[in-house]
XYZ file of C-alpha atoms in Angstrom:
642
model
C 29.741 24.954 -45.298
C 32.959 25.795 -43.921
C 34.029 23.837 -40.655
C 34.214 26.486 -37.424
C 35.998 25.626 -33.973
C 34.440 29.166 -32.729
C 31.103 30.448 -32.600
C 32.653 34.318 -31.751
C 32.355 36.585 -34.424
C 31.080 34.465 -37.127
C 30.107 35.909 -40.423
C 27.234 34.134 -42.618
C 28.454 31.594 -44.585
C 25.146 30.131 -46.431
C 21.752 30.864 -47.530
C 20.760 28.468 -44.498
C 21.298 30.952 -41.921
C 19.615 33.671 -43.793
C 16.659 31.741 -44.247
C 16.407 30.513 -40.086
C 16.282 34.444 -39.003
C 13.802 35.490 -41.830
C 10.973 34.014 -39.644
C 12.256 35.930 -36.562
C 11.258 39.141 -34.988
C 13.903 41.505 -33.381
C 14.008 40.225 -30.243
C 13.876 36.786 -30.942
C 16.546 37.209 -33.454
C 18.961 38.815 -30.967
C 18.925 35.775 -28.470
C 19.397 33.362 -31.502
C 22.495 35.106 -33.010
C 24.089 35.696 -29.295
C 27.531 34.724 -29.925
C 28.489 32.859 -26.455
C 28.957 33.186 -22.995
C 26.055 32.862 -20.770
C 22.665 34.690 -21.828
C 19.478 34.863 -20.161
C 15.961 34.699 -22.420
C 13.125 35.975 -20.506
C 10.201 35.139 -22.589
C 6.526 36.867 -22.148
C 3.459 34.614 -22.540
C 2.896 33.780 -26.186
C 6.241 34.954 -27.607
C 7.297 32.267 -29.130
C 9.644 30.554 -26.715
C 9.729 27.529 -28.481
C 10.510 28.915 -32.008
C 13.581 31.090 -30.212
C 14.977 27.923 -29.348
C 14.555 25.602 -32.352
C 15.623 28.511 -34.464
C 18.856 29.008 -32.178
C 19.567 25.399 -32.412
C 19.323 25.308 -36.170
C 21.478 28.271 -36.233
C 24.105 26.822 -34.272
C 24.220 23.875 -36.562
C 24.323 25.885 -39.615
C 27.459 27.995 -38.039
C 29.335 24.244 -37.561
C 28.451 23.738 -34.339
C 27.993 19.343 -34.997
C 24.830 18.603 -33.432
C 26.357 16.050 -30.819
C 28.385 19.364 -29.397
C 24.594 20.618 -28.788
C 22.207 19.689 -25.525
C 18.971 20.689 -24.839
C 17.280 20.056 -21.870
C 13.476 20.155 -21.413
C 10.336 19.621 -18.796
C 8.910 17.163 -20.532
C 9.555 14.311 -23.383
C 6.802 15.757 -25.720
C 8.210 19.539 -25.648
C 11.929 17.866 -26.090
C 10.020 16.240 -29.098
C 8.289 18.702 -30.839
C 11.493 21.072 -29.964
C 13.463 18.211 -31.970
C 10.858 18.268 -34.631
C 10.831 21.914 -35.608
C 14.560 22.377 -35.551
C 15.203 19.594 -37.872
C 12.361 21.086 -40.525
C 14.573 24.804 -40.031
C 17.930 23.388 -40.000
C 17.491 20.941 -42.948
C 19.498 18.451 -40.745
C 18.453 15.364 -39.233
C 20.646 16.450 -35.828
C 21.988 12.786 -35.244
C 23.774 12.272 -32.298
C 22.077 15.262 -30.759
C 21.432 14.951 -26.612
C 18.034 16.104 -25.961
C 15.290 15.549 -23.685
C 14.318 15.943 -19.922
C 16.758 16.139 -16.788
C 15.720 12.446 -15.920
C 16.682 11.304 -19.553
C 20.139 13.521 -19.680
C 21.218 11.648 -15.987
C 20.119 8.513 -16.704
C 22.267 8.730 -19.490
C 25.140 9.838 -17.640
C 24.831 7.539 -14.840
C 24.667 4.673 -16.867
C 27.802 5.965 -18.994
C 29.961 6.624 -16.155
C 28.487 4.559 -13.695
C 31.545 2.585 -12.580
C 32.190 6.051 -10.900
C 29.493 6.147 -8.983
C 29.388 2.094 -7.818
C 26.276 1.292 -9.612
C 25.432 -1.422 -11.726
C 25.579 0.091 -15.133
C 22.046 -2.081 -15.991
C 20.694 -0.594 -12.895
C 16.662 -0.138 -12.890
C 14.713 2.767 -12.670
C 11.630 2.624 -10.190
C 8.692 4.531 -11.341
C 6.165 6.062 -9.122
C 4.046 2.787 -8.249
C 7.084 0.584 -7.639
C 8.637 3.450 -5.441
C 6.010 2.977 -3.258
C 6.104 -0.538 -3.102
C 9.487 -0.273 -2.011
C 8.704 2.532 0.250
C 5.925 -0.090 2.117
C 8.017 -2.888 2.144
C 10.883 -0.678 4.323
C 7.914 0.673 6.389
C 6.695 -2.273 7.264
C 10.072 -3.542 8.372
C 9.670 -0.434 11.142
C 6.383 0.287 11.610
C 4.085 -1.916 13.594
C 1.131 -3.136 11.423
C -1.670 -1.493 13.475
C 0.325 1.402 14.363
C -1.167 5.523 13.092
C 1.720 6.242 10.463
C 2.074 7.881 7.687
C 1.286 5.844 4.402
C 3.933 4.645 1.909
C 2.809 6.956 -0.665
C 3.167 10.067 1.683
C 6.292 8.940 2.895
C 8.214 8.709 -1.087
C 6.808 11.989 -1.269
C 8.440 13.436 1.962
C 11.605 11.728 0.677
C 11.145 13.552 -2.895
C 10.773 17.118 -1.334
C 13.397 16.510 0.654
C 15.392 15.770 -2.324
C 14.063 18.301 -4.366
C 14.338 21.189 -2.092
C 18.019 20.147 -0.722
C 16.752 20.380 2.549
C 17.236 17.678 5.725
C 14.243 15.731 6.198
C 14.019 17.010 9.799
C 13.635 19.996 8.316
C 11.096 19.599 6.115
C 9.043 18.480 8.066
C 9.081 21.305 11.229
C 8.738 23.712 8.136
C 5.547 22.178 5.882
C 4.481 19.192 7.992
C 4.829 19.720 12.204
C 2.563 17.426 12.661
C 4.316 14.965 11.889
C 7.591 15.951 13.573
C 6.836 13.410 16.755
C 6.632 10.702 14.503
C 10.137 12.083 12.964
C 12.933 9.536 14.165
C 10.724 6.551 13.050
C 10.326 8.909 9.096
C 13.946 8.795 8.819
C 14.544 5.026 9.977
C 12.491 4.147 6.887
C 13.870 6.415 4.986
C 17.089 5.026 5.488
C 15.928 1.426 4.955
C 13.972 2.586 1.676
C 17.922 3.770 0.735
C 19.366 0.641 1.683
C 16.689 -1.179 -0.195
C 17.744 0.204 -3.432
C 21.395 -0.132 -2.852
C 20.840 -4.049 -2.605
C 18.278 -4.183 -5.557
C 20.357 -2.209 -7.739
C 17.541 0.077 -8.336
C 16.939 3.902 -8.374
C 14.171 6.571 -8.486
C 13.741 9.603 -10.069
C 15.251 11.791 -7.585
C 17.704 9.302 -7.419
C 18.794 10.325 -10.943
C 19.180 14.092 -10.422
C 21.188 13.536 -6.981
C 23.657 11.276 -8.482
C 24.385 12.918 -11.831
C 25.073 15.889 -9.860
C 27.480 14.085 -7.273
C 29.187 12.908 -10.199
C 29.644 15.582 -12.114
C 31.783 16.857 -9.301
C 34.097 13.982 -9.967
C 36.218 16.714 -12.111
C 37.247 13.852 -14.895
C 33.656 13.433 -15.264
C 32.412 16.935 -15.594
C 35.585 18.376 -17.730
C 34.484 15.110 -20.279
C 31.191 15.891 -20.364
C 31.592 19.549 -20.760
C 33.918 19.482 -23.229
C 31.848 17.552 -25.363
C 28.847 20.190 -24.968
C 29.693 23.490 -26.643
C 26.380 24.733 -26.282
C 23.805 24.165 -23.212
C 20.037 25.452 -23.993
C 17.648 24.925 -21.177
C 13.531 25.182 -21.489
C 11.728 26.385 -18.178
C 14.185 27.653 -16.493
C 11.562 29.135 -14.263
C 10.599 25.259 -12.874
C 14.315 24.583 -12.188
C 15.186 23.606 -8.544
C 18.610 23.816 -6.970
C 20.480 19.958 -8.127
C 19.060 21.609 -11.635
C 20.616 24.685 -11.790
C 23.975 23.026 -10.790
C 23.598 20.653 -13.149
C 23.174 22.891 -16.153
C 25.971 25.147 -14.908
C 28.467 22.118 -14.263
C 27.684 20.812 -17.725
C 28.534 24.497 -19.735
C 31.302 24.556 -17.463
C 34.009 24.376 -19.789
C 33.146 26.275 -23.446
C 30.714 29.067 -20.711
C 27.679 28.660 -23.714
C 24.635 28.604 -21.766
C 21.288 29.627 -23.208
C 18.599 29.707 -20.912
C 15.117 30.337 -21.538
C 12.085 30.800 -19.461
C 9.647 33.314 -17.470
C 9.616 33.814 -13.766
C 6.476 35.646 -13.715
C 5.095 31.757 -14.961
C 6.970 29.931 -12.485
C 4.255 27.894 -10.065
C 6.205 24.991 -8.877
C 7.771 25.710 -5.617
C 5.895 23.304 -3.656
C 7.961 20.770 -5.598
C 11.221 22.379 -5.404
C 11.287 24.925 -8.288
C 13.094 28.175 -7.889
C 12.175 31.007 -9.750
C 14.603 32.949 -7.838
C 17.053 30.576 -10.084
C 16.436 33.252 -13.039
C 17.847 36.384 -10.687
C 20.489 34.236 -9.462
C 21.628 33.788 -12.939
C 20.921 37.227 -14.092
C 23.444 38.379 -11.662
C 26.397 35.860 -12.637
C 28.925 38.278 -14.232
C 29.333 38.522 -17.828
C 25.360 37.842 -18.039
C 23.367 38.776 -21.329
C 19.604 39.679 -20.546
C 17.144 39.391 -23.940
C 13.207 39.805 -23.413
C 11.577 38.923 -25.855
C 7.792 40.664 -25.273
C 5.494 40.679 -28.815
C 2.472 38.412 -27.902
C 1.736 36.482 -30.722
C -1.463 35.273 -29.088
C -4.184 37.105 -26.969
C -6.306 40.318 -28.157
C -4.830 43.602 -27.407
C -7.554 43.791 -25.249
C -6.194 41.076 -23.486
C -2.572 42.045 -23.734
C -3.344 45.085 -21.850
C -5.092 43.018 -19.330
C -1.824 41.056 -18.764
C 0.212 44.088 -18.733
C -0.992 45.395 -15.985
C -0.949 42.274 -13.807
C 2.509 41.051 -14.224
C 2.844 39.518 -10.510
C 5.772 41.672 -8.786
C 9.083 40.388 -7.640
C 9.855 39.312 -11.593
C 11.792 40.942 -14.533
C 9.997 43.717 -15.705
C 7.863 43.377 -19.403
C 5.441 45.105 -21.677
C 3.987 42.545 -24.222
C 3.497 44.205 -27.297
C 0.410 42.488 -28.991
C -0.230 42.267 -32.890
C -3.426 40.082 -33.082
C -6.821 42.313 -34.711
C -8.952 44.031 -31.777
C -11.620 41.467 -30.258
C -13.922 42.612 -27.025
C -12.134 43.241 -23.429
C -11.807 40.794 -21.135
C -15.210 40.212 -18.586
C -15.992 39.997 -14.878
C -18.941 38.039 -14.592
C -20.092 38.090 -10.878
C -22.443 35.774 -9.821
C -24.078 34.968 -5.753
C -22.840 31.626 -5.812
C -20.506 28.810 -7.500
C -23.988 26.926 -8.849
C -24.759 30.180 -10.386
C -21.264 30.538 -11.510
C -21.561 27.483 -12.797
C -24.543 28.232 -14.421
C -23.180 30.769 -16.142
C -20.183 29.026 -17.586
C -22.110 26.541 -19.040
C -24.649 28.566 -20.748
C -21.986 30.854 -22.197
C -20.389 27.834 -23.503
C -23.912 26.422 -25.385
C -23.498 30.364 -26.875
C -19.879 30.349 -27.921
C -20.469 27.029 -29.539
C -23.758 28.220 -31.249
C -21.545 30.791 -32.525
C -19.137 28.781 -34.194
C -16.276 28.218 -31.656
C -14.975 25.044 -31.466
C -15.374 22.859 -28.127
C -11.721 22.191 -28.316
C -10.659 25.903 -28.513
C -12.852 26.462 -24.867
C -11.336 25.806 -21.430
C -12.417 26.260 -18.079
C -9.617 26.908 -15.415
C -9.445 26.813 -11.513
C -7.052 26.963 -9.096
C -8.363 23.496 -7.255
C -9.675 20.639 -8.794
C -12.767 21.070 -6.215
C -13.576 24.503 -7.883
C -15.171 22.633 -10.965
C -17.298 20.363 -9.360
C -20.684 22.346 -9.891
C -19.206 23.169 -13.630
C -18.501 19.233 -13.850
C -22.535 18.620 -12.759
C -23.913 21.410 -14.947
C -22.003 20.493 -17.955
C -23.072 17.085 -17.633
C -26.737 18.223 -17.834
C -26.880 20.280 -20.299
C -24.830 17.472 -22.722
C -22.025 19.472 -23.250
C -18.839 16.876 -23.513
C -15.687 17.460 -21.684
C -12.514 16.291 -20.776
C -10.511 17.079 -17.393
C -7.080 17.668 -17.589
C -5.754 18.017 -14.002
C -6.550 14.745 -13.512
C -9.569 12.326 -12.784
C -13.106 13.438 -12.570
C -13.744 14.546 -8.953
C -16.181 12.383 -8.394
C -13.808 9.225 -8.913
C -11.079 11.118 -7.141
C -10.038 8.484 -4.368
C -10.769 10.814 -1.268
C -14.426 11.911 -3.210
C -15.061 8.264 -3.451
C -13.767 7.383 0.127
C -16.419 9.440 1.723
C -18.889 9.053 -0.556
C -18.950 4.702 0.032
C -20.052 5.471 3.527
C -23.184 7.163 2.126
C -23.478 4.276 -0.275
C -24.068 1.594 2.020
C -25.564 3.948 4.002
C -28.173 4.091 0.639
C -27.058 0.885 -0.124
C -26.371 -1.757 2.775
C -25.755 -4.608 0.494
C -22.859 -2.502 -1.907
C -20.409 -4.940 -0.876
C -17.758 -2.685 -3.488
C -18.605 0.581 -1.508
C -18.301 -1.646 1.863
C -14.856 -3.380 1.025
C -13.074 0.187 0.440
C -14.613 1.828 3.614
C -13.569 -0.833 5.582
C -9.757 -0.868 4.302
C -10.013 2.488 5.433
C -9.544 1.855 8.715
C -5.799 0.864 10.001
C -4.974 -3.279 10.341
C -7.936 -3.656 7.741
C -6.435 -5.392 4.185
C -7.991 -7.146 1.815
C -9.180 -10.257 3.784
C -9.812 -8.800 6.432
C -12.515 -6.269 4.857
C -13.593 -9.823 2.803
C -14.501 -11.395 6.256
C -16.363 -8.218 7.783
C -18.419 -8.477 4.506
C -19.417 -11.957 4.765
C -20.630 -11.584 8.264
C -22.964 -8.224 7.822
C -24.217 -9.217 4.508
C -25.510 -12.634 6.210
C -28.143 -10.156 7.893
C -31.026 -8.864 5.388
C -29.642 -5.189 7.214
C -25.859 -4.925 7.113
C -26.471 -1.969 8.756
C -27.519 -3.567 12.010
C -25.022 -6.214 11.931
C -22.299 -3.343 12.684
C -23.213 -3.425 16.419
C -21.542 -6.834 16.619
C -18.148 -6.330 14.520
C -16.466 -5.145 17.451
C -16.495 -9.039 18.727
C -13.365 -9.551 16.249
C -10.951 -7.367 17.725
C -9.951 -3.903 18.773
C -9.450 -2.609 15.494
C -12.997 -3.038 14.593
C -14.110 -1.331 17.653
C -13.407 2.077 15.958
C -16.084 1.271 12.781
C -18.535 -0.072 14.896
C -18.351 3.098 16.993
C -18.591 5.699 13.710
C -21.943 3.539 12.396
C -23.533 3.923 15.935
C -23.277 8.058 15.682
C -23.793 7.610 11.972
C -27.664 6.918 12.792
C -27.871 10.158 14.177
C -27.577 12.438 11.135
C -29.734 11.809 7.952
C -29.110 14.476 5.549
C -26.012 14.241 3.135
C -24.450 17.071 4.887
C -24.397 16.703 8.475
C -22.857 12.727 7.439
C -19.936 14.110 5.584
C -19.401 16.252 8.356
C -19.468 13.709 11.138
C -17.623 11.043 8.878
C -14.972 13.648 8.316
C -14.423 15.064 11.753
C -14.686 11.689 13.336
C -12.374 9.505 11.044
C -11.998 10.880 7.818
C -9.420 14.498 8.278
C -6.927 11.764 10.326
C -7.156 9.593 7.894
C -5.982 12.141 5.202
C -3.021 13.686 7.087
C -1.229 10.580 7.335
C -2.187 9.625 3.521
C -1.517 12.260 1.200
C 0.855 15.257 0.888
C -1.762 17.516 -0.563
C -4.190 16.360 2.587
C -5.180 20.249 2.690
C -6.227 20.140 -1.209
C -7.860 16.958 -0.631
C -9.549 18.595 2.226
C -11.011 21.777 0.371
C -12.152 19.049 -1.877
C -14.293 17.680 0.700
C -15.244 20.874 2.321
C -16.685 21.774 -1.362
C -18.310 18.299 -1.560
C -20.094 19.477 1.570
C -21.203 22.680 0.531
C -22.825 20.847 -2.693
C -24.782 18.273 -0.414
C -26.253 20.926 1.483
C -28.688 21.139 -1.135
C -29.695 17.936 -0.990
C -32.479 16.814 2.023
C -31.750 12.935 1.479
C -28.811 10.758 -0.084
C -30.377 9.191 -2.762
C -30.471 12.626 -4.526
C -27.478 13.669 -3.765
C -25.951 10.401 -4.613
C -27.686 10.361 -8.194
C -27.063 13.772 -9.072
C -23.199 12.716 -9.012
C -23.628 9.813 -10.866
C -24.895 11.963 -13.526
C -21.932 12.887 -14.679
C -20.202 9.996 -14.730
C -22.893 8.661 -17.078
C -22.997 11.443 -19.149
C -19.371 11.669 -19.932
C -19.338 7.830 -21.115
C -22.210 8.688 -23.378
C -19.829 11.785 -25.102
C -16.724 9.322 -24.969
C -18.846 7.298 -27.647
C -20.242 10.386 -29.486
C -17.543 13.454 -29.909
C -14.081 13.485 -29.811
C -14.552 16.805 -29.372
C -14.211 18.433 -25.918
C -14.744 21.202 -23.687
C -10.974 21.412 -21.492
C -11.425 21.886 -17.515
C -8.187 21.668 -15.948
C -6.059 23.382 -13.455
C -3.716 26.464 -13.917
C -0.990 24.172 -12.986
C -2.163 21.671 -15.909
C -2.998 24.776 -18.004
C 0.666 26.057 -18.079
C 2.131 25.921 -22.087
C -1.667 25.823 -23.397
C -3.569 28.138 -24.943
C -7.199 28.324 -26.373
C -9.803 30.377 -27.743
C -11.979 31.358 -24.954
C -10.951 30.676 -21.230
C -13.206 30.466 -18.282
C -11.316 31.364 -15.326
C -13.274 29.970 -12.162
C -13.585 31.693 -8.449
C -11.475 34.432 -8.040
C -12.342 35.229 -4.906
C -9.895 36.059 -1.912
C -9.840 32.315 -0.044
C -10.595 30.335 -3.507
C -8.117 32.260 -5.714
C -6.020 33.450 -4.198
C -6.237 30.337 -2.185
C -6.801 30.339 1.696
C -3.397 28.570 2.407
C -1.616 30.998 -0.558
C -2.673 33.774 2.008
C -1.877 32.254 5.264
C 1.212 30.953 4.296
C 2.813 34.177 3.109
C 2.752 33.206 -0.586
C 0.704 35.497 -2.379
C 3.530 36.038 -4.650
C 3.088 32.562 -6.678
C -0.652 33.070 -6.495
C -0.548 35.994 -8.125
C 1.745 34.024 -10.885
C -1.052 31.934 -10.984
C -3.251 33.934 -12.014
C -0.915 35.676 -14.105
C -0.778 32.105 -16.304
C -4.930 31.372 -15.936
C -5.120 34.777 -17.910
C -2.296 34.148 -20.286
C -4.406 31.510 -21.759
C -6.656 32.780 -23.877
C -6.712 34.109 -27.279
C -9.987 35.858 -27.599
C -12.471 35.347 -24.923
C -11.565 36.025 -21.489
C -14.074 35.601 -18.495
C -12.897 35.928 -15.212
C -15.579 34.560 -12.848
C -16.476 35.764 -8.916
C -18.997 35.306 -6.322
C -20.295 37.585 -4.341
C -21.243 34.886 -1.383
C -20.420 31.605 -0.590
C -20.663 28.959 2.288
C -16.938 28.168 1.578
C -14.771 28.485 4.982
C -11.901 29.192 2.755
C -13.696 32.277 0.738
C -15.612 33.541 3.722
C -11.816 33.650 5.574
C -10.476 35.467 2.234
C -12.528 38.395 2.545
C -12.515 38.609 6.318
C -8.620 39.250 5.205
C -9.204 42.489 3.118
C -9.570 43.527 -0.441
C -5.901 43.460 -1.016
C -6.124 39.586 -1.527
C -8.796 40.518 -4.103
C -7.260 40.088 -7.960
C -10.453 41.537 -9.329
C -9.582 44.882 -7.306
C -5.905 45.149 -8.824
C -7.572 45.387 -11.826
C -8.234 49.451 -13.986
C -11.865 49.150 -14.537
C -11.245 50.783 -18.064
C -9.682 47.063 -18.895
C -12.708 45.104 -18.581
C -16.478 44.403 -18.843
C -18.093 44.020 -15.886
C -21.314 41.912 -15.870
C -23.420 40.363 -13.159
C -25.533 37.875 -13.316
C -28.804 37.389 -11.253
C-alpha cells in the first residue's frame, strides 16, 4: 500500500478498500469516502450508525491514514469497544496505537500527558461517584452545622456537576431549576469552594473535573497545535448527547488538519437535563464549509413501523424519511385500557401470548418514561411467573425512597423490625448510626415499640419531630391515607434536600399511593410487594432468560422484537413537568426513541382514567399534549380492552 500524506483526492489503491464499501449502501458509503473537512452524519434510527463509522475508520487506514493519526470518541467504553472490534475485522489491521474511547478516557489521557501544564500531579486520582460524595460531606460538614436542614452531599456533587456540565454559574442554576434552594445559596457555594480546595490538596479529581481541565488546556496553544497535529482525523459517536466543554473539545482537537466526522441524531437526543445540546448538531451544520449526509434506510423495524416513525419525527430536528427494507409484519397497536392495573394486565398477558408463539423473552421489552410507570407491570409479571430484568435501574420496590416510606409501614406491621426501624430513624436530621442504635434499644425494651415512641422525645429536640409523626400516625389505618400523612408531614422535605430528581422520586411515591389505595390494611399491601421480590430470586435461579423493562432513557441504542410502550397519556408521557416546563420538544424525542425500538411488534399503551395527579393535570391541558392524537389513524390498530 502506497504511503499518503493527503486524504484529498485519493484514488483506490488495493482490493482492501473495495472490499470495506461492498457492505455499504449509498448513503452510508458517501459519508465514509468524504474526503476531509468537516462533515456532518445525521443518522435515522436503525441505519447503521455504527457500521458508517467502523467502515470509515477502516477506510481511512486503508488510504494510509496510520491508525495513531485516528481518534474516536464515544458515550460509553462498551460502544468504543465493539466500535474497535468491528473496524479491526474490516480493516484487517490490529489499529495499534489507535486513541479511542469516551471523553473521560481521551482527557484523562491528556491531563496526565501534559499535566505539568496544568499544575497537577501527573499520578493524580480520579474520584468516582461514591468517593465524590465523600468528599463532598466531608467539605459540608466543615460549613454546615450538624443538625442544620441542608441539602445532602449527594445533591450537592450533583448541583456542582450541572453546573459544570451546563457552563452555567452555580447561582444560576439554581434560580433557574432549583429556587428553592436559592436562600440557602451563599452557604452551596462555600462548600462548593471547599469541595474544590479539597481536591487541590488531595491531588484528586472528578469526572467533570476531567472535561473542564482538558479543555482549559487545550487552549494552552502548544498544547492544542501538538495534539492536533497528531490527529488527522476526529470521528465523534452521539453527537446529539454532546454538551458545550464537548463540542469545544472535539473542535479544538481537529483544529489543525479541519477532519471532523461527526455522527449522531438530534431527533434522539434526551439528555439536556445533564447538559447535552442537541442544538450542538445545528450549530455545526452551520459552520462554513459544512458537509450534511443522512443516511435514512432502516435496517430494523416493519414498514409498518417505519411509517409509524415517519410521521412522528419530533420537530425542531433535520428533516428524514427512513426508507425501510424489512418484509411487511402487522401495524403498530393502541391498546387502551381504564386503568394502569388493567394496562398492566394487558402487557403481561400479551407477553404469555408472544412467548407461546415462539418469541423469545429476550427479544420483548417493556418501556416507560418513569421508573414508577412499571410498578403494576413489575407486580403482574411477578404473578403470572414471567422472569424479568429491569434495566433503568433497581426494582422499585428496593428503590431507596420506595423503601424509605415503606419501613414506616413496616414497623407500623412490624414493631419489632429493628432493620425497617434503624433506616426510618436515620431519616430524620442529627440521627446517624448510633444514634438510631440507641432509639432501638430503648423501644424494643417495651413488648410495643410502638408505644414507647411517646417517650423518645426525653433525649433531645431532634427526637421531638418522630415522636410527633407516630402520635398522628395512629390516626390513619389504611396504607393510603399513611403514605399520605408520612409524605406531607416529613417525607416531600426530606426529598428536596436529598436528591436532584426529588420530583421523579416524588411521582414515584404518588404512584406507590395510587397502588395502596387498593389495599384496606398493610399487611396486604405490604405482601403483595414482597411478591415480587421473591419471585424474581426464584427466575434468577431458573432462566437466564428475561423479559427487559427499562426506561426510554436506558432504552436508547437497543432494539428488540416486540416493545411495550407504557402510559402515553398527556401528564405520564408526555410527562407533567415535560409540559409545565415548556419542554415538550425532548418529550416528543422521547417518544420518538420508545418507538424506534422495536422490530416487529409495536404496542403503544393508554388509559382512559386514572387517579394519577400528573395524568388527570395532562388532560385538563388539552389534546395537543396527547401523542396518540398526532398519530393518522390509517397507521395503526386500535384495540381496547375491557
Amino acid at each position: 500500500m502506497k504511503k499518503v500524506d493527503k486524504i484529498y483526492n485519493i484514488e483506490f489503491s488495493s482490493n482492501v478498500s473495495e472490499n470495506i464499501l461492498d457492505n455499504l449502501d449509498e448513503e452510508q458509503r458517501a459519508a465514509v469516502l468524504d474526503e476531509g473537512g468537516t462533515s456532518l452524519v445525521v443518522a435515522g434510527p436503525g441505519s447503521g450508525k455504527t457500521k458508517t463509522i467502523t467502515h470509515k475508520i477502516a477506510f481511512l487506514v486503508s488510504k494510509g491514514i496510520k491508525p495513531h493519526e485516528i481518534l474516536l470518541v464515544t458515550f460509553t467504553r462498551a460502544a468504543a469497544r465493539e466500535m474497535i472490534t468491528r473496524a479491526q475485522q474490516v480493516s484487517r489491521n490490529e489499529l495499534k496505537g489507535m486513541l479511542a474511547g469516551t471523553f473521560h478516557h481521551v482527557c484523562n489521557y491528556l491531563l496526565r500527558k501534559y499535566a505539568d501544564f496544568m499544575k497537577l500531579d501527573p499520578n493524580f486520582s480520579i474520584l468516582d461517584e461514591e468517593d465524590a460524595k465523600t468528599l463532598v460531606k466531608q467539605a459540608r460538614s466543615s460549613v454546615v452545622e450538624k443538625e442544620e436542614k441542608f441539602p445532602s452531599p449527594s445533591l450537592l456533587k450533583k448541583l456542582f456537576s450541572l453546573s459544570v456540565n451546563l457552563d452555567m454559574d452555580m447561582e444560576d442554576v439554581i434560580s433557574e431549576r432549583f429556587s428553592y434552594l436559592y436562600p440557602l445559596i451563599d452557604k452551596i457555594k462555600e462548600v462548593g469552594k471547599k469541595y474544590e480546595e479539597l481536591k487541590v490538596e488531595l491531588s484528586l479529581l472528578d469526572y467533570d473535573d476531567l472535561l473542564s481541565y482538558a479543555n482549559q488546556l487545550l487552549d494552552v496553544k502548544k498544547v492544542r497545535e501538538r495534539e492536533a497535529s497528531r490527529f488527522k482525523w476526529v470521528l465523534v459517536d452521539e453527537f446529539q448527547d454532546t454538551n458545550k466543554i464537548q463540542y469545544e473539545l472535539v473542535t479544538k482537537l481537529s483544529s489543525v488538519h479541519g477532519n471532523l466526522m461527526v455522527v449522531g441524531d438530534d431527533a434522539q437526543s434526551i439528555y439536556s437535563f445533564r447538559g447535552a445540546r442537541y442544538e450542538n448538531i445545528f450549530d455545526l451544520s452551520h459552520k462554513e464549509g459544512i458537509k450534511v449526509y443522512k443516511i435514512q434506510t432502516n435496517y430494523r423495524s416493519s414498514p409498518e413501523i417505519v411509517s409509524l416513525i415517519n410521521v412522528l419525527i419530533p420537530n425542531n430536528v433535520f428533516q428524514k424519511k427512513l426508507k425501510a427494507v424489512k418484509p411487511h409484519f402487522q401495524r403498530p397497536i393502541v391498546v387502551s385500557t381504564w386503568d394502569s392495573y388493567e394496562e398492566a394486565e394487558f402487557v403481561s398477558n400479551k407477553i404469555s401470548e408472544l412467548i407461546k408463539e415462539g418469541i423469545k423473552k429476550e427479544d420483548i421489552a417493556v418501556l416507560y418514561r418513569a421508573h414508577s410507570h412499571s410498578l403494576d407491570v413489575q407486580m403482574e409479571l411477578s404473578k403470572s411467573n414471567i422472569p424479568f430484568r429491569i434495566k433503568s435501574g433497581i426494582k422499585f420496590t428496593e428503590s431507596m425512597h420506595v423503601k424509605d416510606i415503606l419501613a414506616f409501614l413496616r414497623v407500623l406491621n412490624n414493631p419489632k423490625d429493628e432493620l425497617s426501624w434503624r433506616r426510618l430513624l436515620q431519616l430524620f436530621t442529627g440521627i446517624g448510626k448510633k444514634g438510631a442504635d440507641k432509639i432501638v434499644s430503648f423501644i424494643t425494651k417495651e413488648e410495643d415499640p410502638i408505644k414507647r415512641m411517646k417517650e423518645i422525645g426525653k433525649f433531645g429536640r431532634k427526637y421531638e419531630k418522630i415522636e410527633e409523626l407516630f402520635k398522628e400516625l395512629k390516626k390513619y389505618s389504611t396504607p393510603s391515607q399513611l403514605i399520605k400523612y408520612i409524605y406531607s408531614a416529613f417525607y416531600s422535605d426530606y426529598l428536596a434536600m436529598t436528591f436532584l430528581d426529588f420530583k421523579d422520586r416524588q411521582a414515584d411515591i404518588e404512584r406507590l399511593m395510587e397502588i395502596s389505595e387498593r389495599y384496606i390494611n398493610i399487611t396486604d399491601f405490604l405482601s403483595d410487594l414482597a411478591i415480587t421480590e421473591d419471585t424474581d430470586l426464584k427466575n434468577d435461579l431458573q432462566d437466564d432468560s428475561k423479559i427487559t423493562l427499562t426506561t426510554v432513557h436506558q432504552a436508547k441504542g437497543l432494539e428488540w422484537e416486540a416493545v411495550f410502550v407504557l402510559s402515553v397519556n398527556p401528564g405520564d408521557f408526555p410527562s407533567f413537568m415535560g409540559i409545565k416546563s415548556g419542554n415538550l420538544d425532548e418529550e416528543w424525542r422521547i417518544f420518538y426513541v420508545a418507538i424506534t425500538r422495536a422490530k416487529k411488534y409495536l404496542y403503544i399503551c393508554r388509559q382512559m382514567s386514572s387517579n394519577s395527579k400528573a395524568m388527570y393535570s395532562g388532560k385538563m391541558l388539552g389534546e395537543e399534549y396527547d401523542f396518540v392524537e398526532s398519530i393518522p389513524p390509517s397507521l395503526y390498530e386500535r384495540w381496547s380492552v375491557r
